[in-house]
Short mmCIF file of C-alpha atoms and ligand atoms in Angstrom, two decimals:
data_model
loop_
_atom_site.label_atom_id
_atom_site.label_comp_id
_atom_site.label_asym_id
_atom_site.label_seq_id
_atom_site.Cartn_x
_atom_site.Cartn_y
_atom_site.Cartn_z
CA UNK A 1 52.35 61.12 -17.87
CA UNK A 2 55.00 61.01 -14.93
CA UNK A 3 54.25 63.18 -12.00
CA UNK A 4 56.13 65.78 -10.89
CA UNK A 5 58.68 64.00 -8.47
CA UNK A 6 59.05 60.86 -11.52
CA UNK A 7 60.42 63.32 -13.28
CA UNK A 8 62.67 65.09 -11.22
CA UNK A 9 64.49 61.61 -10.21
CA UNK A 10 67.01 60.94 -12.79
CA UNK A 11 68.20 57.30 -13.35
CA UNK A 12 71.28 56.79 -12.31
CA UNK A 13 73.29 53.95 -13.28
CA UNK A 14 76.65 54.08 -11.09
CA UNK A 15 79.92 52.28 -11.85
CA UNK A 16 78.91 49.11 -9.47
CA UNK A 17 75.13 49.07 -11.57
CA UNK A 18 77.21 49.08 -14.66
CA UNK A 19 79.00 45.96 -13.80
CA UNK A 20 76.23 44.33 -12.21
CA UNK A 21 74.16 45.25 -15.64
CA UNK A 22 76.84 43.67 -17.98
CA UNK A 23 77.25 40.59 -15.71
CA UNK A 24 73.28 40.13 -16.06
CA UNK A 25 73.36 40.41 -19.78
CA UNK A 26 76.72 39.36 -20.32
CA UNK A 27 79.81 40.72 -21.70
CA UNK A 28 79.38 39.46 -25.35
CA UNK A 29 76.13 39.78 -25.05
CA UNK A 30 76.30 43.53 -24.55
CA UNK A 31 78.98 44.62 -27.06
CA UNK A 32 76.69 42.58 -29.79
CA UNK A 33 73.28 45.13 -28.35
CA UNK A 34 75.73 48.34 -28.59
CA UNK A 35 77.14 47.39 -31.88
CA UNK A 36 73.47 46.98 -33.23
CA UNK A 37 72.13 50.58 -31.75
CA UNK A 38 75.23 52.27 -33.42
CA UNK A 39 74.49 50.56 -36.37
CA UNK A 40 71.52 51.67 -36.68
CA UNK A 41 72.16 55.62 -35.42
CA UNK A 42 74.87 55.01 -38.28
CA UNK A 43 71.89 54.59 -40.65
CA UNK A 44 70.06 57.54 -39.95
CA UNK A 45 73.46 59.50 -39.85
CA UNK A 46 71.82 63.12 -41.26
CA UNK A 47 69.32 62.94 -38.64
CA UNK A 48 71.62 64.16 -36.17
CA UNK A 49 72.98 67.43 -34.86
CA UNK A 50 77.07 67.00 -35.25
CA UNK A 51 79.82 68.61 -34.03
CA UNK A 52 83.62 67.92 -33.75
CA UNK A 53 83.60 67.45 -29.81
CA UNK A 54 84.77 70.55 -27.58
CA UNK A 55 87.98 69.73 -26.39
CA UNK A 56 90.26 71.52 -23.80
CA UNK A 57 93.95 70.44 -23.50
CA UNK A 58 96.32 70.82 -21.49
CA UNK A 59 100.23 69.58 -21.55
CA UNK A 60 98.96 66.07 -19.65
CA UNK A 61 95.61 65.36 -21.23
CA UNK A 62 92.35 66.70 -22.34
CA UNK A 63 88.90 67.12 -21.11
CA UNK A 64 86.66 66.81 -23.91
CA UNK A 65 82.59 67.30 -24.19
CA UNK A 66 80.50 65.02 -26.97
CA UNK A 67 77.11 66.07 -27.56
CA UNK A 68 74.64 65.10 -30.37
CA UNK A 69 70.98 64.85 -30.82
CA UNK A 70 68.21 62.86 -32.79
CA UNK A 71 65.70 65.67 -32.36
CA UNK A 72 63.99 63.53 -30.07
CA UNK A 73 66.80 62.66 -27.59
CA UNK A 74 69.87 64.53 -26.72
CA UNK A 75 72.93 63.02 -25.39
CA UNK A 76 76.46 64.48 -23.92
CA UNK A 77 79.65 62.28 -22.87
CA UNK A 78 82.46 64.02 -20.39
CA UNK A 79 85.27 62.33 -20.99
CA UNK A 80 89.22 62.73 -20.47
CA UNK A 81 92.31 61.27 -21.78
CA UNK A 82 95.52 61.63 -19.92
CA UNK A 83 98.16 59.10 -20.92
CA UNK A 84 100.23 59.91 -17.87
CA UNK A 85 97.62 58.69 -15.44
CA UNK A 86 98.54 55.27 -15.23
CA UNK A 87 101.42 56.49 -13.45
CA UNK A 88 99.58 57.91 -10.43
CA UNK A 89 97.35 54.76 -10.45
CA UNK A 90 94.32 56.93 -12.63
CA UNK A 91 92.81 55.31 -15.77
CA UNK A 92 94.03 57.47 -18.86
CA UNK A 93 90.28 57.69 -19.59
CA UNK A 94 87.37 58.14 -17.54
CA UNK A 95 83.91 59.54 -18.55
CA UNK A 96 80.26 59.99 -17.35
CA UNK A 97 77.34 60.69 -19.91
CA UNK A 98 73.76 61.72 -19.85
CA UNK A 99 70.73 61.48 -21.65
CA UNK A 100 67.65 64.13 -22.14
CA UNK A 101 64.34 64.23 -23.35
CA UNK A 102 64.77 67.05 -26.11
CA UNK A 103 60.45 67.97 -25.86
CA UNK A 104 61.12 69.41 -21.79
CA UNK A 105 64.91 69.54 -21.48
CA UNK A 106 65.03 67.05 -18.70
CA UNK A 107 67.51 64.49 -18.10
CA UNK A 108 65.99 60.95 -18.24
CA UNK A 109 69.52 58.93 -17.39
CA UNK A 110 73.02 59.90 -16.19
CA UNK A 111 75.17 57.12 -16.15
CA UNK A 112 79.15 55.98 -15.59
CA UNK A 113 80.52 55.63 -19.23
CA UNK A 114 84.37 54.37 -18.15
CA UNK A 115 83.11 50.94 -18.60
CA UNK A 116 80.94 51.87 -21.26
CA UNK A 117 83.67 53.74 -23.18
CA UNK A 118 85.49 50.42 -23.31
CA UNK A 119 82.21 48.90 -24.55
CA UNK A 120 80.92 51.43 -27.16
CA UNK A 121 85.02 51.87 -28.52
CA UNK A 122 85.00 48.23 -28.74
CA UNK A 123 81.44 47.17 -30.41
CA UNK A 124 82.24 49.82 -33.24
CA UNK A 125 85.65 48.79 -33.62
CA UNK A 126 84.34 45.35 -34.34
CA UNK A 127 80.99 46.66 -36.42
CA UNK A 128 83.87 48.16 -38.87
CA UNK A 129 85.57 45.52 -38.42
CA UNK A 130 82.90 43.06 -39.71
CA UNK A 131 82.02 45.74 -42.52
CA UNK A 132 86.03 46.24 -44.01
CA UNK A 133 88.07 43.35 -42.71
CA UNK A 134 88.79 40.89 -45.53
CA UNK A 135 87.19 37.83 -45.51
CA UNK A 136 87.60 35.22 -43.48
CA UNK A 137 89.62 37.15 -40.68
CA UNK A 138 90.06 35.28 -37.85
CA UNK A 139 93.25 36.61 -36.63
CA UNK A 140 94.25 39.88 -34.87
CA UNK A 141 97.34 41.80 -33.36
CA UNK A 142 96.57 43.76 -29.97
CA UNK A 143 99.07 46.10 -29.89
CA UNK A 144 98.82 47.82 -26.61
CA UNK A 145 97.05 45.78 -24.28
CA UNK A 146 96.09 48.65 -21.68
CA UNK A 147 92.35 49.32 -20.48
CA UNK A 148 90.60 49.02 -23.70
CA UNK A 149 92.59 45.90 -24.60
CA UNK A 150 90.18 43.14 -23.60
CA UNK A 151 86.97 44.69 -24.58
CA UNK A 152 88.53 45.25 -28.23
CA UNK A 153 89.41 41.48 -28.13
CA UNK A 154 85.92 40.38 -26.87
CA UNK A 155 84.16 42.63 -29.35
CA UNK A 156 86.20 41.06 -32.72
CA UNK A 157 84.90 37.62 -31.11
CA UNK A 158 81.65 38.37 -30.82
CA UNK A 159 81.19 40.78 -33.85
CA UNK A 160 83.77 39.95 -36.33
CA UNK A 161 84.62 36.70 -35.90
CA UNK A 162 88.41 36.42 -34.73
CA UNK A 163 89.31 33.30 -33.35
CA UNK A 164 92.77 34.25 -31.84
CA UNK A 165 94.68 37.80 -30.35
CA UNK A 166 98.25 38.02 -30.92
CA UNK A 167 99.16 40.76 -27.70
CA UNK A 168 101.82 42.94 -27.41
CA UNK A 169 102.88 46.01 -25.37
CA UNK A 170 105.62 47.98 -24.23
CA UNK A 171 105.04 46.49 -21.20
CA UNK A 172 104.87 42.91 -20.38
CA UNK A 173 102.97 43.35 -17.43
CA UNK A 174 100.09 44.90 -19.53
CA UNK A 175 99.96 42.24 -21.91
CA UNK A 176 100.21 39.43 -18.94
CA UNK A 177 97.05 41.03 -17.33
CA UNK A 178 95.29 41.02 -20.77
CA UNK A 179 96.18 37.36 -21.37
CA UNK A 180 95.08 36.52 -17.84
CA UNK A 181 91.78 38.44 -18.26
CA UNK A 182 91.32 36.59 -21.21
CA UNK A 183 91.74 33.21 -20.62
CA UNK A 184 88.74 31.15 -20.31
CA UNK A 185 86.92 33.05 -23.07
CA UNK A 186 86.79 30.92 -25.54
CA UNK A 187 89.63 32.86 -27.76
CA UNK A 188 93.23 31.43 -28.00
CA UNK A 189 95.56 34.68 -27.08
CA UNK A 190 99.23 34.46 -27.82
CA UNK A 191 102.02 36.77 -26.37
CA UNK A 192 104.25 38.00 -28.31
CA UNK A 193 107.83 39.71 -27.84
CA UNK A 194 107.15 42.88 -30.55
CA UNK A 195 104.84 43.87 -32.56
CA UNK A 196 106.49 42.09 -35.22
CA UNK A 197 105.60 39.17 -33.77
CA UNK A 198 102.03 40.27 -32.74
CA UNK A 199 101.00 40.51 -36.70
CA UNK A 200 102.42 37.19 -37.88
CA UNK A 201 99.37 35.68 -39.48
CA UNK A 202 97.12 38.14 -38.62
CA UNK A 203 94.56 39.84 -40.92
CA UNK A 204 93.05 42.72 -38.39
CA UNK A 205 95.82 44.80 -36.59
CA UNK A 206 94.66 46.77 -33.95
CA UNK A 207 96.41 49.51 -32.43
CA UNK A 208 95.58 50.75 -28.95
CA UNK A 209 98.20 52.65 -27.52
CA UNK A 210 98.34 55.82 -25.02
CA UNK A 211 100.92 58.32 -25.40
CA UNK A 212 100.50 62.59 -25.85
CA UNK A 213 103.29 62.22 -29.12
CA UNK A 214 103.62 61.31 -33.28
CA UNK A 215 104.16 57.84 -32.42
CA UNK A 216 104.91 54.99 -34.75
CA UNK A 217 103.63 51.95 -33.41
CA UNK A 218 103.34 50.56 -37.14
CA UNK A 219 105.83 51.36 -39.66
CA UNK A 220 105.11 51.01 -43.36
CA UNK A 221 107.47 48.10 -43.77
CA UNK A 222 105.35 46.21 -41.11
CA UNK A 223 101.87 46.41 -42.81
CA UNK A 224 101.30 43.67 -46.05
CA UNK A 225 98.61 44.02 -48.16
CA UNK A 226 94.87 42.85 -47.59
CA UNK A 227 94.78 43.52 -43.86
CA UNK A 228 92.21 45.37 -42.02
CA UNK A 229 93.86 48.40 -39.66
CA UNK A 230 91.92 49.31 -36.45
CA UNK A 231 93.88 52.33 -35.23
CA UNK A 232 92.22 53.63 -31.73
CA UNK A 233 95.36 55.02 -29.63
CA UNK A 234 95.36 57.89 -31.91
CA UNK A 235 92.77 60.05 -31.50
CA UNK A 236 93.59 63.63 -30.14
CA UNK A 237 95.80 66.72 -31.91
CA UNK A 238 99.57 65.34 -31.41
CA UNK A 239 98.83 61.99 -30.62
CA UNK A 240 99.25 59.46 -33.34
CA UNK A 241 100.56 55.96 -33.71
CA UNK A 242 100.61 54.96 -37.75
CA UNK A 243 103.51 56.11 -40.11
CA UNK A 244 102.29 58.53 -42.79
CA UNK A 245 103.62 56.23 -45.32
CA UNK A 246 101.02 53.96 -43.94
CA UNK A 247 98.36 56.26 -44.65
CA UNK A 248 99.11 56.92 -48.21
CA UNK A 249 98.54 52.95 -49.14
CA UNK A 250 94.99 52.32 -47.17
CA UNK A 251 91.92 52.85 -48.03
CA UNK A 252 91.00 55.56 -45.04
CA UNK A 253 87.43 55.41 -43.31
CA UNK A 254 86.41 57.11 -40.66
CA UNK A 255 83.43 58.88 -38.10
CA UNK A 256 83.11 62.19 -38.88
CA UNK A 257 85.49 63.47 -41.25
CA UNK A 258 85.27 67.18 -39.66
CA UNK A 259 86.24 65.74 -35.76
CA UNK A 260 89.22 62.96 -37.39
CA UNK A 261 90.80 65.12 -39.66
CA UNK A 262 91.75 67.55 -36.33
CA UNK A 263 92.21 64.32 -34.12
CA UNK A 264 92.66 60.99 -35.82
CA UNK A 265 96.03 59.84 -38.15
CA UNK A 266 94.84 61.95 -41.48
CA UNK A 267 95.89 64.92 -38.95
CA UNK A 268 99.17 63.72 -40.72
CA UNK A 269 97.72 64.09 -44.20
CA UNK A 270 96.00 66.85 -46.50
CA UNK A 271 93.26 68.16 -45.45
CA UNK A 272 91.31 67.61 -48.69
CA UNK A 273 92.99 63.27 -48.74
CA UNK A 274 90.06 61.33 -49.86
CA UNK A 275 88.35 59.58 -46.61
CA UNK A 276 84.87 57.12 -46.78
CA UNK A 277 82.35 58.13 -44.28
CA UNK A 278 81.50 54.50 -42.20
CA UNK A 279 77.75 55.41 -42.10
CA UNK A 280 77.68 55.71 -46.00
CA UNK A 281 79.40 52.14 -46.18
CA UNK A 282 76.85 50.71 -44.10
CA UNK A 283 73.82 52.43 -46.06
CA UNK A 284 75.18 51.32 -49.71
CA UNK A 285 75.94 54.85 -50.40
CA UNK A 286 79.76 54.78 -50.40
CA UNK A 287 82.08 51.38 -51.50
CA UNK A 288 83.71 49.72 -48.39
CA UNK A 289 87.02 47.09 -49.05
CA UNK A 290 87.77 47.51 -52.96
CA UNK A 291 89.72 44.01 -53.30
CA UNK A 292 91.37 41.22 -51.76
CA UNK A 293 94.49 43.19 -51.23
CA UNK A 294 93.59 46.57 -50.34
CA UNK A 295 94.83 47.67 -46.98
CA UNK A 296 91.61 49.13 -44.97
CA UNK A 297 92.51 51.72 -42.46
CA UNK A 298 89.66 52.60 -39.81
CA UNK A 299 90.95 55.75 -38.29
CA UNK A 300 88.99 55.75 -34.80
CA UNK A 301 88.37 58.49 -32.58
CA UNK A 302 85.25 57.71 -30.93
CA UNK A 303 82.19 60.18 -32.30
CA UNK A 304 79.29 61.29 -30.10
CA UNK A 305 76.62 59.46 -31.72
CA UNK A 306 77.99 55.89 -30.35
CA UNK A 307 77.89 57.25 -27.06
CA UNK A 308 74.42 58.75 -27.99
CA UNK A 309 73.47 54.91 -29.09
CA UNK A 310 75.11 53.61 -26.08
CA UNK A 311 73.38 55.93 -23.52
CA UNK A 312 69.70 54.86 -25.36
CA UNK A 313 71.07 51.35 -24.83
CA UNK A 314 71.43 51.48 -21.37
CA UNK A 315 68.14 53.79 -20.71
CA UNK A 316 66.60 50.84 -22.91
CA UNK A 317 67.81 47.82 -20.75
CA UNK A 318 67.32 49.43 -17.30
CA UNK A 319 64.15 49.52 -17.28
CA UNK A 320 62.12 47.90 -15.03
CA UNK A 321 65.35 46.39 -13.42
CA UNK A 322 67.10 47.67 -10.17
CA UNK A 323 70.30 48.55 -11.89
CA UNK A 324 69.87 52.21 -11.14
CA UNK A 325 68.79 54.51 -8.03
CA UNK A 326 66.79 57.67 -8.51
CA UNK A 327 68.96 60.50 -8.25
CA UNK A 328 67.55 63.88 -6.54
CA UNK A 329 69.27 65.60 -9.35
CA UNK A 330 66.32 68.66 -11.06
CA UNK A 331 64.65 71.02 -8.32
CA UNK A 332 60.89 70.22 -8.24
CA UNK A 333 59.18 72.78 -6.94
CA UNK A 334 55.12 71.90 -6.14
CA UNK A 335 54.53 75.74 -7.91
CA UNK A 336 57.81 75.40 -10.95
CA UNK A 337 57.76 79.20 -10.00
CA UNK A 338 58.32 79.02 -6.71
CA UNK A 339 61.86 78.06 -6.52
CA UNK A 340 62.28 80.33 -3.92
CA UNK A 341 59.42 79.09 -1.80
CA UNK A 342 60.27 75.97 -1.71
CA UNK A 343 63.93 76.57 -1.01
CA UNK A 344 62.39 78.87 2.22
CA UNK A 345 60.08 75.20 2.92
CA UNK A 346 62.86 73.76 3.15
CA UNK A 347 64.84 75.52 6.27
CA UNK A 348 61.72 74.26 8.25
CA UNK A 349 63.11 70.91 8.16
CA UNK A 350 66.74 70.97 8.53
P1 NAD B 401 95.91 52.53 -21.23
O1 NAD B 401 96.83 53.60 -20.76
O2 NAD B 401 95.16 51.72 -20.23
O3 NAD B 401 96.74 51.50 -22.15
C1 NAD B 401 97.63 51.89 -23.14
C2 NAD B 401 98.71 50.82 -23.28
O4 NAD B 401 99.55 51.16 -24.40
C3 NAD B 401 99.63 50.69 -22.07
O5 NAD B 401 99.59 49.37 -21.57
C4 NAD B 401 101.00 51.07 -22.61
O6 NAD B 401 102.07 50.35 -22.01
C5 NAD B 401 100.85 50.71 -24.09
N1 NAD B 401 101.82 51.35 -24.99
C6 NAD B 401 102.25 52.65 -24.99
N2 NAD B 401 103.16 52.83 -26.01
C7 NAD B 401 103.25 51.63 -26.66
C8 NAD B 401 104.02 51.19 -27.76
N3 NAD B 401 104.88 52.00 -28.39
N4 NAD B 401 103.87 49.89 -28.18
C9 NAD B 401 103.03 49.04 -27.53
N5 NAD B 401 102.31 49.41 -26.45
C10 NAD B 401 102.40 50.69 -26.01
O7 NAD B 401 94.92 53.25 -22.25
P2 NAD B 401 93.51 52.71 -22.83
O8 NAD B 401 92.39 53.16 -21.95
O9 NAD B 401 93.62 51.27 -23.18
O10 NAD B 401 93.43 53.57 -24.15
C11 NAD B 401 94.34 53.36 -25.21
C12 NAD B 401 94.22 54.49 -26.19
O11 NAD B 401 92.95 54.45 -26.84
C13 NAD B 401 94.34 55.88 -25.57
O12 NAD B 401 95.21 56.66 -26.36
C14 NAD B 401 92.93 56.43 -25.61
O13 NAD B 401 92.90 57.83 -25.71
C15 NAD B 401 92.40 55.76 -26.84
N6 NAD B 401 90.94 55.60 -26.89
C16 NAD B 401 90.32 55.80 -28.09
C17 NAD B 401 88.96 55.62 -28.19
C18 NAD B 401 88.29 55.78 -29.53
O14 NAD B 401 87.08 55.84 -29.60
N7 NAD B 401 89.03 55.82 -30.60
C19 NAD B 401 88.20 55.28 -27.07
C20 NAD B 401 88.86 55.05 -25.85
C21 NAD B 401 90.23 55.22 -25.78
#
């Protein structure tokens, strides 16, 4: 049993505890933990309360809201995405999430989740990866090489096992921090003049663009057969990045059908096209890659149940380390009906 004042101090894990907390463990490391709690929340997929996320836009971004529960835990992520940001010097996305105990309501960690965003994005990009991705991938195309970039690379290393990242982005300067901030990682990273060039030889193509539009970062002439399609950038109403035609040849899986037909590229389709649920993949319930030559399409989004598994993660590996600080967060009144009284206590000492 906690006492009264345990409970009312809420772990909180800050941006600096973050990075201090992946350093410890290590970046690999941690995408590898992350991928292996969201595979297993994956597994016990009908456990969960779901919902397509609440989502307010405006004409530079949105704010969005993620919540989910186990029944036992409940989780919610704030996060934004405003592609114009990077022009004021803001990160397109930012996001902090938080963790309750569903039996008394109270909030047992509130953490930063920029960092582990990046982390959670990445870790199921490469879990899906591992699953669809035909075999013997080694190779993949970054296209967009922006915040996300690194951790997506890092996370088909460690997960999936790719070998080499073939980068490319609008901007050279994007993909010449990405290759920096890459080297020494044990993965050979090539730059590449187009995206063209990005997907010579390679069997996973990632997209990971940011831009409020129907883009076409992939046209339909681009994409061969066989190859494994890891579409992130696109993942909000009007905000695509793979040609329809695209769509029509792949084999589609995705989070929650309900949230990625409003957000992710089958916005672009029917609303009754045929999509494979990931969780049912990974429980034998639903067929993942067909044959050597079918194009696999992962059409990401990002679903509240991988930051759920990500927030139990980090409540999981803090404890009993000092990579937190109790936050003052719940009133804790000696009487928990008198609020009042101990708000009147407390003039006394000011
Ligand atoms: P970012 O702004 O840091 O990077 C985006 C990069 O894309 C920039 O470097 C930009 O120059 C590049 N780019 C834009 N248009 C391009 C084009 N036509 N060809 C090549 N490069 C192009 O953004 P980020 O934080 O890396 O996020 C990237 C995208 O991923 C965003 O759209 C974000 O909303 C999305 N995202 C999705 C998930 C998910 O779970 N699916 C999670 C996090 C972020």
């Amino acid at each position: 049993m906690m006492t009264p004042s345990d409970k009312a101090l809420v772990p909180f894990v800050s941006v600096d505890h973050m990075m201090k907390l992946i350093h410890h463990i290590g970046v690999e490391e941690m995408l590898k933990g992350l991928a292996a709690y969201i595979e297993a929340d994956f597994r016990r997929w009908e456990l969960f309360d779901k919902t397509p996320r609440v989502a307010s836009h405006s004409e530079k971004g949105v704010i969005e809201l993620m919540p989910t529960s186990d029944g036992e835990d409940y989780g919610f992520k704030y996060v934004n995405g405003h592609p114009g940001n990077t022009r004021d010097g803001l990160q397109t996305v930012t996001a902090f999430g938080l963790l309750a105990d569903v039996a008394s309501g109270y909030p047992v960690l509130l953490t930063e989740m920029t960092i582990l965003t990046a982390l959670r994005t990445a870790a199921t990009s490469a879990l899906v990866a591992r699953l669809l991705a035909p075999k013997g991938a080694h190779v993949m195309a970054m296209i967009g090489n922006g915040a996300q970039s690194e951790f997506q690379s890092l996370a088909m290393k460690a997960i999936a096992g790719v070998d080499e990242v073939r980068l490319y982005d609008i901007d050279p300067a994007a993909t010449r921090k990405c290759a920096a901030n890459l080297a020494g990682q044990g993965i050979t990273v090539v730059s590449c003049a187009s995206a063209e060039e990005a997907m010579l030889g390679a069997q996973i193509i990632t997209t990971c663009t940011a831009d409020k539009q129907y883009a076409t970062i992939l046209t339909d002439n681009m994409i061969g057969s066989g190859v494994h399609i890891n579409a992130i950038g696109g993942d909000c109403p009007g905000k695509t990045e793979l040609a329809p035609a695209i769509l029509q040849r792949a084999g589609i899986f995705v989070e929650y059908p309900e949230q990625t037909r409003i957000e992710g590229e089958i916005q672009q389709l029917a609303p009754d096209h045929p999509v494979t649920e990931i969780w049912q993949v990974l429980t034998g319930q639903a067929q993942g890659r067909t044959d050597d030559r079918q194009i696999t399409l992962f059409d990401s989004v990002g679903f509240a149940i991988e930051d759920f598994s990500a927030l139990r993660y980090i409540r999981d590996q803090i404890a009993g380390t000092g990579f937190f600080r109790p936050l003052d967060l719940l009133a804790d009144p000696d009487d928990p009906r008198d609020l009042f009284g101990m708000l009147q206590r407390s003039k006394t000492q000011v």
